[in-house]
Short mmCIF file of C-alpha atoms in Angstrom, two decimals:
data_model
loop_
_atom_site.label_atom_id
_atom_site.label_comp_id
_atom_site.label_asym_id
_atom_site.label_seq_id
_atom_site.Cartn_x
_atom_site.Cartn_y
_atom_site.Cartn_z
CA UNK A 1 -7.72 -63.04 9.05
CA UNK A 2 -6.13 -66.04 7.31
CA UNK A 3 -3.37 -65.80 4.72
CA UNK A 4 -5.66 -67.29 2.08
CA UNK A 5 -8.27 -64.59 2.57
CA UNK A 6 -5.60 -61.93 2.24
CA UNK A 7 -4.17 -63.38 -0.97
CA UNK A 8 -7.50 -63.90 -2.73
CA UNK A 9 -8.52 -61.52 -5.51
CA UNK A 10 -9.91 -58.32 -3.93
CA UNK A 11 -13.53 -57.43 -4.46
CA UNK A 12 -14.57 -54.07 -5.90
CA UNK A 13 -15.18 -51.33 -3.33
CA UNK A 14 -16.99 -48.78 -5.54
CA UNK A 15 -16.44 -46.02 -2.98
CA UNK A 16 -16.79 -42.35 -3.89
CA UNK A 17 -16.88 -39.34 -1.62
CA UNK A 18 -20.15 -38.15 -3.16
CA UNK A 19 -21.91 -41.46 -2.46
CA UNK A 20 -20.49 -42.11 0.99
CA UNK A 21 -21.32 -38.66 2.41
CA UNK A 22 -24.33 -37.67 0.33
CA UNK A 23 -26.38 -36.39 3.29
CA UNK A 24 -23.63 -33.96 4.26
CA UNK A 25 -23.25 -32.78 0.66
CA UNK A 26 -27.01 -32.33 0.36
CA UNK A 27 -26.95 -30.09 3.45
CA UNK A 28 -24.12 -28.10 1.84
CA UNK A 29 -26.19 -27.72 -1.32
CA UNK A 30 -29.19 -26.40 0.63
CA UNK A 31 -26.92 -24.00 2.53
CA UNK A 32 -25.46 -22.77 -0.79
CA UNK A 33 -21.83 -23.58 0.04
CA UNK A 34 -21.43 -26.88 -1.77
CA UNK A 35 -17.84 -26.83 -3.13
CA UNK A 36 -18.98 -27.87 -6.61
CA UNK A 37 -21.89 -25.42 -6.88
CA UNK A 38 -21.76 -23.17 -9.93
CA UNK A 39 -21.33 -19.57 -8.81
CA UNK A 40 -23.82 -17.58 -10.88
CA UNK A 41 -26.57 -14.98 -10.41
CA UNK A 42 -29.11 -17.59 -9.32
CA UNK A 43 -26.74 -18.93 -6.68
CA UNK A 44 -25.85 -15.44 -5.46
CA UNK A 45 -29.51 -14.43 -5.10
CA UNK A 46 -30.28 -17.56 -3.05
CA UNK A 47 -27.25 -17.04 -0.82
CA UNK A 48 -27.95 -13.35 -0.23
CA UNK A 49 -31.62 -14.02 0.53
CA UNK A 50 -30.69 -16.68 3.07
CA UNK A 51 -27.85 -14.81 4.74
CA UNK A 52 -29.57 -11.40 4.83
CA UNK A 53 -32.61 -12.99 6.48
CA UNK A 54 -30.36 -14.40 9.20
CA UNK A 55 -28.58 -11.05 9.48
CA UNK A 56 -31.91 -9.26 9.97
CA UNK A 57 -32.74 -11.64 12.83
CA UNK A 58 -29.40 -10.93 14.48
CA UNK A 59 -29.80 -7.15 14.12
CA UNK A 60 -33.10 -7.34 15.98
CA UNK A 61 -31.55 -9.53 18.68
CA UNK A 62 -28.52 -7.26 19.14
CA UNK A 63 -30.86 -4.28 19.44
CA UNK A 64 -32.82 -6.16 22.09
CA UNK A 65 -29.65 -6.97 24.05
CA UNK A 66 -28.28 -3.41 24.06
CA UNK A 67 -31.40 -1.29 24.43
CA UNK A 68 -33.75 -3.60 26.33
CA UNK A 69 -32.17 -6.53 28.20
CA UNK A 70 -29.17 -4.70 29.62
CA UNK A 71 -31.22 -1.62 30.53
CA UNK A 72 -33.71 -3.63 32.59
CA UNK A 73 -30.89 -5.91 33.84
CA UNK A 74 -32.52 -9.05 32.46
CA UNK A 75 -29.32 -11.09 32.48
CA UNK A 76 -31.03 -14.37 31.64
CA UNK A 77 -32.62 -13.01 28.46
CA UNK A 78 -29.39 -11.23 27.52
CA UNK A 79 -27.55 -14.57 27.77
CA UNK A 80 -30.25 -16.24 25.68
CA UNK A 81 -29.95 -13.59 22.96
CA UNK A 82 -26.16 -13.76 23.12
CA UNK A 83 -26.27 -17.50 22.43
CA UNK A 84 -28.29 -16.87 19.24
CA UNK A 85 -25.64 -14.35 18.18
CA UNK A 86 -22.98 -17.00 18.77
CA UNK A 87 -24.87 -19.40 16.48
CA UNK A 88 -24.90 -16.73 13.77
CA UNK A 89 -21.16 -16.18 14.22
CA UNK A 90 -20.58 -19.92 13.74
CA UNK A 91 -22.77 -19.88 10.60
CA UNK A 92 -20.70 -16.97 9.24
CA UNK A 93 -17.47 -18.87 9.96
CA UNK A 94 -18.84 -21.89 8.08
CA UNK A 95 -19.54 -19.79 4.99
CA UNK A 96 -16.22 -17.94 5.22
CA UNK A 97 -14.13 -21.12 5.37
CA UNK A 98 -16.08 -22.91 2.64
CA UNK A 99 -15.70 -19.97 0.25
CA UNK A 100 -12.12 -18.96 1.12
CA UNK A 101 -10.73 -22.51 0.98
CA UNK A 102 -13.07 -23.83 -1.71
CA UNK A 103 -10.29 -24.89 -4.09
CA UNK A 104 -8.36 -26.59 -1.30
CA UNK A 105 -11.45 -28.46 -0.08
CA UNK A 106 -12.24 -29.60 -3.63
CA UNK A 107 -8.63 -30.75 -3.95
CA UNK A 108 -8.90 -32.83 -0.74
CA UNK A 109 -12.15 -34.42 -1.94
CA UNK A 110 -10.46 -35.31 -5.23
CA UNK A 111 -7.51 -36.79 -3.33
CA UNK A 112 -9.90 -38.96 -1.33
CA UNK A 113 -11.64 -40.14 -4.51
CA UNK A 114 -8.25 -40.87 -6.06
CA UNK A 115 -7.27 -42.90 -3.00
CA UNK A 116 -10.55 -44.82 -3.22
CA UNK A 117 -9.82 -45.64 -6.87
CA UNK A 118 -6.35 -46.90 -5.97
CA UNK A 119 -7.89 -48.99 -3.19
CA UNK A 120 -9.47 -51.20 -5.85
CA UNK A 121 -5.99 -52.72 -6.29
CA UNK A 122 -5.39 -53.21 -2.55
CA UNK A 123 -5.32 -56.57 -0.81
CA UNK A 124 -8.43 -57.76 1.00
CA UNK A 125 -6.91 -56.81 4.35
CA UNK A 126 -6.13 -53.29 3.16
CA UNK A 127 -9.62 -52.95 1.71
CA UNK A 128 -11.09 -53.86 5.08
CA UNK A 129 -9.06 -50.99 6.57
CA UNK A 130 -10.44 -48.56 3.97
CA UNK A 131 -14.03 -49.72 4.56
CA UNK A 132 -13.57 -49.44 8.32
CA UNK A 133 -12.49 -45.80 8.12
CA UNK A 134 -15.16 -44.91 5.56
CA UNK A 135 -17.65 -46.30 8.08
CA UNK A 136 -16.17 -44.05 10.76
CA UNK A 137 -16.64 -41.07 8.45
CA UNK A 138 -20.28 -42.01 7.88
CA UNK A 139 -20.74 -42.26 11.65
CA UNK A 140 -19.51 -38.67 12.03
CA UNK A 141 -22.11 -37.50 9.51
CA UNK A 142 -24.78 -39.48 11.38
CA UNK A 143 -23.86 -37.79 14.67
CA UNK A 144 -24.24 -34.31 13.21
CA UNK A 145 -27.42 -35.18 11.35
CA UNK A 146 -29.04 -36.30 14.59
CA UNK A 147 -27.80 -33.28 16.54
CA UNK A 148 -29.04 -30.90 13.82
CA UNK A 149 -32.46 -32.54 13.67
CA UNK A 150 -32.66 -32.68 17.47
CA UNK A 151 -31.81 -29.00 17.90
CA UNK A 152 -33.93 -27.68 15.05
CA UNK A 153 -36.82 -29.95 16.02
CA UNK A 154 -36.84 -28.65 19.60
CA UNK A 155 -36.86 -25.00 18.51
CA UNK A 156 -39.64 -25.57 15.96
CA UNK A 157 -41.93 -27.89 17.93
CA UNK A 158 -41.74 -26.25 21.37
CA UNK A 159 -43.99 -23.24 20.55
CA UNK A 160 -46.49 -25.53 18.79
CA UNK A 161 -46.71 -27.84 21.80
CA UNK A 162 -47.05 -24.89 24.20
CA UNK A 163 -49.82 -23.32 22.09
CA UNK A 164 -51.71 -26.62 22.03
CA UNK A 165 -51.32 -26.84 25.80
CA UNK A 166 -52.71 -23.32 26.25
CA UNK A 167 -55.60 -24.08 23.91
CA UNK A 168 -56.56 -27.25 25.80
CA UNK A 169 -55.95 -26.30 29.42
CA UNK A 170 -56.17 -22.51 29.39
CA UNK A 171 -56.85 -19.58 27.11
CA UNK A 172 -55.17 -19.80 23.71
CA UNK A 173 -52.35 -17.36 23.04
CA UNK A 174 -49.68 -17.30 20.34
CA UNK A 175 -46.21 -18.51 21.30
CA UNK A 176 -43.31 -17.30 19.22
CA UNK A 177 -40.58 -19.51 17.88
CA UNK A 178 -38.11 -17.43 19.86
CA UNK A 179 -39.36 -15.39 22.81
CA UNK A 180 -37.82 -11.95 23.18
CA UNK A 181 -38.70 -8.27 23.52
CA UNK A 182 -38.81 -6.75 20.04
CA UNK A 183 -38.15 -3.11 19.12
CA UNK A 184 -41.18 -0.83 18.94
CA UNK A 185 -43.59 -1.03 17.11
CA UNK A 186 -42.99 -4.76 16.46
CA UNK A 187 -43.44 -5.52 20.16
CA UNK A 188 -46.94 -4.00 20.19
CA UNK A 189 -48.00 -5.90 17.05
CA UNK A 190 -46.15 -9.20 17.48
CA UNK A 191 -49.27 -11.15 18.53
CA UNK A 192 -51.35 -10.05 15.55
CA UNK A 193 -51.75 -12.83 12.99
CA UNK A 194 -49.80 -11.25 10.13
CA UNK A 195 -46.85 -10.10 12.25
CA UNK A 196 -46.79 -13.39 14.16
CA UNK A 197 -46.62 -15.39 10.91
CA UNK A 198 -43.93 -13.08 9.52
CA UNK A 199 -41.76 -13.44 12.64
CA UNK A 200 -42.32 -17.20 12.73
CA UNK A 201 -41.22 -17.59 9.11
CA UNK A 202 -38.15 -15.39 9.62
CA UNK A 203 -37.01 -17.35 12.68
CA UNK A 204 -37.75 -20.72 11.09
CA UNK A 205 -35.52 -19.73 8.15
CA UNK A 206 -32.78 -18.88 10.64
CA UNK A 207 -33.30 -22.23 12.40
CA UNK A 208 -33.11 -24.21 9.17
CA UNK A 209 -30.03 -22.27 8.09
CA UNK A 210 -28.31 -23.17 11.37
CA UNK A 211 -29.38 -26.82 11.01
CA UNK A 212 -28.13 -27.32 7.48
CA UNK A 213 -24.88 -25.35 7.82
CA UNK A 214 -24.07 -27.32 10.97
CA UNK A 215 -24.83 -30.62 9.24
CA UNK A 216 -22.98 -29.62 6.09
CA UNK A 217 -19.79 -28.19 7.58
CA UNK A 218 -19.04 -29.77 10.95
CA UNK A 219 -18.42 -33.37 9.75
CA UNK A 220 -16.04 -32.26 6.99
CA UNK A 221 -12.84 -31.75 9.02
CA UNK A 222 -13.20 -34.98 11.05
CA UNK A 223 -13.95 -36.92 7.83
CA UNK A 224 -10.65 -35.70 6.37
CA UNK A 225 -8.85 -36.66 9.61
CA UNK A 226 -10.39 -40.14 9.59
CA UNK A 227 -9.36 -40.62 5.95
CA UNK A 228 -5.77 -39.70 6.84
CA UNK A 229 -5.92 -42.23 9.71
CA UNK A 230 -7.04 -44.90 7.26
CA UNK A 231 -4.18 -44.15 4.87
CA UNK A 232 -1.67 -44.27 7.75
CA UNK A 233 -3.12 -47.61 8.84
CA UNK A 234 -2.73 -49.01 5.31
CA UNK A 235 0.91 -47.86 5.33
CA UNK A 236 1.42 -49.51 8.73
CA UNK A 237 -0.08 -52.76 7.45
CA UNK A 238 2.28 -52.76 4.46
CA UNK A 239 5.43 -51.93 6.42
CA UNK A 240 4.78 -54.80 8.84
CA UNK A 241 4.72 -57.30 5.95
CA UNK A 242 7.77 -56.21 3.96
CA UNK A 243 10.41 -58.11 5.91
CA UNK A 244 8.16 -61.01 6.90
CA UNK A 245 7.17 -62.03 3.36
CA UNK A 246 9.61 -63.80 1.05
CA UNK A 247 10.64 -60.62 -0.70
CA UNK A 248 13.93 -60.19 -2.47
CA UNK A 249 16.17 -57.23 -1.71
CA UNK A 250 15.01 -55.48 -4.86
CA UNK A 251 11.34 -56.00 -3.96
CA UNK A 252 11.93 -54.68 -0.44
CA UNK A 253 13.58 -51.53 -1.80
CA UNK A 254 10.74 -50.93 -4.29
CA UNK A 255 8.08 -51.39 -1.60
CA UNK A 256 9.90 -49.13 0.86
CA UNK A 257 10.15 -46.41 -1.79
CA UNK A 258 6.44 -46.81 -2.53
CA UNK A 259 5.62 -46.41 1.18
CA UNK A 260 7.84 -43.32 1.36
CA UNK A 261 5.91 -41.73 -1.53
CA UNK A 262 2.60 -42.66 0.13
CA UNK A 263 3.68 -41.05 3.41
CA UNK A 264 4.67 -37.89 1.57
CA UNK A 265 1.17 -37.69 0.06
CA UNK A 266 -0.53 -38.45 3.39
CA UNK A 267 1.45 -35.77 5.20
CA UNK A 268 0.65 -33.28 2.45
CA UNK A 269 -3.05 -34.11 2.88
CA UNK A 270 -2.77 -33.55 6.65
CA UNK A 271 -1.13 -30.17 6.03
CA UNK A 272 -4.13 -29.22 3.88
CA UNK A 273 -6.47 -30.13 6.76
CA UNK A 274 -4.47 -27.88 9.04
CA UNK A 275 -4.60 -25.00 6.57
CA UNK A 276 -8.40 -25.17 6.22
CA UNK A 277 -9.53 -25.85 9.78
CA UNK A 278 -6.81 -24.70 12.19
CA UNK A 279 -8.24 -21.24 12.90
CA UNK A 280 -11.83 -22.50 13.07
CA UNK A 281 -11.09 -25.23 15.63
CA UNK A 282 -8.96 -22.94 17.77
CA UNK A 283 -11.78 -20.37 17.82
CA UNK A 284 -14.35 -23.05 18.67
CA UNK A 285 -12.32 -24.30 21.63
CA UNK A 286 -11.83 -20.77 22.96
CA UNK A 287 -15.47 -19.72 22.52
CA UNK A 288 -16.77 -22.96 24.04
CA UNK A 289 -15.07 -21.92 27.28
CA UNK A 290 -17.41 -18.92 27.42
CA UNK A 291 -20.53 -20.09 25.55
CA UNK A 292 -21.06 -23.38 27.38
CA UNK A 293 -21.36 -21.90 30.90
CA UNK A 294 -23.52 -19.04 29.58
CA UNK A 295 -26.01 -21.44 27.97
CA UNK A 296 -26.21 -23.63 31.09
CA UNK A 297 -26.57 -20.52 33.25
CA UNK A 298 -29.36 -19.29 30.97
CA UNK A 299 -31.22 -22.61 31.18
CA UNK A 300 -31.01 -22.69 34.98
CA UNK A 301 -31.94 -19.00 35.18
CA UNK A 302 -35.06 -19.48 33.07
CA UNK A 303 -36.01 -22.50 35.16
CA UNK A 304 -35.79 -20.44 38.36
CA UNK A 305 -38.10 -17.87 36.70
CA UNK A 306 -40.76 -20.51 36.14
CA UNK A 307 -39.81 -21.21 32.52
CA UNK A 308 -38.18 -24.22 30.89
CA UNK A 309 -36.31 -23.39 27.70
CA UNK A 310 -35.60 -27.00 26.86
CA UNK A 311 -34.62 -26.12 23.29
CA UNK A 312 -31.37 -24.62 24.61
CA UNK A 313 -30.34 -28.08 25.81
CA UNK A 314 -29.66 -28.85 22.15
CA UNK A 315 -27.20 -25.93 22.04
CA UNK A 316 -25.35 -27.40 25.03
CA UNK A 317 -25.18 -30.76 23.24
CA UNK A 318 -24.07 -29.06 20.03
CA UNK A 319 -21.36 -26.99 21.74
CA UNK A 320 -19.95 -30.04 23.52
CA UNK A 321 -19.98 -32.09 20.31
CA UNK A 322 -18.52 -29.25 18.24
CA UNK A 323 -15.46 -29.12 20.48
CA UNK A 324 -15.24 -32.84 21.35
CA UNK A 325 -15.46 -34.48 17.90
CA UNK A 326 -12.42 -32.75 16.31
CA UNK A 327 -10.40 -33.29 19.50
CA UNK A 328 -11.24 -37.00 19.54
CA UNK A 329 -10.35 -37.58 15.90
CA UNK A 330 -7.27 -35.40 16.21
CA UNK A 331 -6.17 -37.75 18.99
CA UNK A 332 -6.89 -40.69 16.70
CA UNK A 333 -4.71 -39.10 14.02
CA UNK A 334 -1.86 -38.58 16.48
CA UNK A 335 -2.17 -42.21 17.60
CA UNK A 336 -2.12 -43.44 13.99
CA UNK A 337 1.08 -41.47 13.35
CA UNK A 338 2.69 -42.96 16.44
CA UNK A 339 1.58 -46.50 15.51
CA UNK A 340 3.14 -46.07 12.08
CA UNK A 341 6.43 -44.96 13.60
CA UNK A 342 6.47 -47.98 15.92
CA UNK A 343 5.63 -50.27 12.99
CA UNK A 344 8.61 -48.94 11.02
CA UNK A 345 10.89 -49.58 13.99
CA UNK A 346 9.55 -53.09 14.70
CA UNK A 347 9.07 -54.45 11.16
CA UNK A 348 12.02 -56.90 11.55
CA UNK A 349 14.35 -54.83 9.40
CA UNK A 350 17.25 -56.06 11.53
CA UNK A 351 16.91 -59.53 9.96
CA UNK A 352 18.11 -58.19 6.61
CA UNK A 353 21.64 -56.87 6.10
CA UNK A 354 21.02 -54.91 2.90
CA UNK A 355 22.41 -51.40 3.30
CA UNK A 356 19.93 -49.68 0.95
CA UNK A 357 16.84 -51.02 2.71
CA UNK A 358 18.27 -50.08 6.12
CA UNK A 359 18.97 -46.58 4.84
CA UNK A 360 15.37 -46.30 3.64
CA UNK A 361 14.09 -47.52 7.02
CA UNK A 362 16.22 -44.88 8.74
CA UNK A 363 14.81 -42.19 6.44
CA UNK A 364 11.25 -43.34 7.18
CA UNK A 365 11.96 -43.21 10.91
CA UNK A 366 13.36 -39.70 10.58
CA UNK A 367 10.28 -38.69 8.57
CA UNK A 368 7.90 -39.97 11.25
CA UNK A 369 9.84 -38.95 14.40
CA UNK A 370 8.18 -37.01 15.86
CA UNK A 371 4.92 -37.91 14.08
CA UNK A 372 3.70 -35.31 11.62
CA UNK A 373 0.61 -34.71 13.73
CA UNK A 374 2.76 -33.34 16.57
CA UNK A 375 4.13 -30.69 14.22
CA UNK A 376 0.67 -29.39 13.30
CA UNK A 377 -2.43 -28.07 14.99
CA UNK A 378 -3.33 -31.54 16.24
CA UNK A 379 -1.02 -31.34 19.25
CA UNK A 380 -3.17 -28.44 20.51
CA UNK A 381 -6.41 -30.09 19.40
CA UNK A 382 -6.44 -33.07 21.74
CA UNK A 383 -8.49 -34.64 24.51
CA UNK A 384 -6.20 -32.99 27.07
CA UNK A 385 -7.00 -29.60 25.54
CA UNK A 386 -10.71 -30.50 25.61
CA UNK A 387 -10.53 -31.40 29.30
CA UNK A 388 -8.90 -28.02 29.98
CA UNK A 389 -11.73 -26.30 28.05
CA UNK A 390 -14.35 -27.99 30.23
CA UNK A 391 -12.47 -27.11 33.43
CA UNK A 392 -12.33 -23.44 32.46
CA UNK A 393 -15.99 -23.48 31.41
CA UNK A 394 -16.95 -24.92 34.80
CA UNK A 395 -14.95 -22.19 36.56
CA UNK A 396 -16.71 -19.46 34.56
CA UNK A 397 -20.10 -21.03 35.31
CA UNK A 398 -19.37 -20.91 39.04
CA UNK A 399 -18.33 -17.25 38.74
CA UNK A 400 -21.53 -16.40 36.82
CA UNK A 401 -23.65 -18.23 39.34
CA UNK A 402 -21.96 -16.53 42.30
CA UNK A 403 -22.21 -13.06 40.72
CA UNK A 404 -25.88 -13.53 39.85
CA UNK A 405 -26.79 -14.78 43.32
#
């Protein structure tokens, strides 16, 4: 980028969190955990209706696991039912975090909007950085929207396609949204029209709840991480210019102090991310070690029994993405912190002999060495940790396969 393009009057960005990530916020609104939703009787009735419906589904599934699947030693079906219970546990975690840390999440959204407003006064180069990282945030939302639609679509359309196949090539028979052995007397009546429709509606509500909570919650943490990366990159861009431009000693000191204040705010924002999402991401990494091999084992087991539960492929994709995305963007955040530290060290400060500016540079180096990300959860939420998760999952899968055979 030329110097002229950098010095020209910046164009308006007009970026707001609500406009940039509207699909994610719409999913939050449907799931009843939008951070700005008014908490009243109407909201409580909607939330209870939705959650209690999902809870009823899980109660039936847990009953089936304990009193039916394990008794007849149907390990494949028990694994299948256990995976649905895992999905419900993730849904519950989503709601718990969004409600418990609601004020903190609202505060982080307001900080992002405030940063976007300040970006209107940035240089063109700095605005390009902001737009780049907003685009990365939108890409995260797109990933989860596609995974949610893919998973929910498979669960909903599979029984319809199978019923059409039976009607055309064989004798028609109803196919349930989720095949399992129900408690008596539901099992004896499940193929009657009224009971079939009731069960289908109940399970489709559960499916939609999983879809929208996944789409509404999962992108949130990585979006915050990406925003922090963008702010660190803006700080890096500024620090590299301070001693190269024709700045006086007074101007250098003012700009260094401004960068120090910006870093303080960025690090505070990163601490808020850690507070909200640390426990959730640690639990996800640990449960992925167990859930991923169980789902794959269940898919292969059903295939060997003459069935093909292709809808569970979406759960494999979701589990891998759920653990991979935060690890990837955590690594990006660590790299941004390291790049900033290197920029402070190599910004040509040695060409100026002013004692105050050198003292400020030293303080900035001390503030960023080691990078803030290494002092938080992000050192444990990395691609190396993800690789270890997949290795352990593969080991458990081999043990399951050997024990079953």
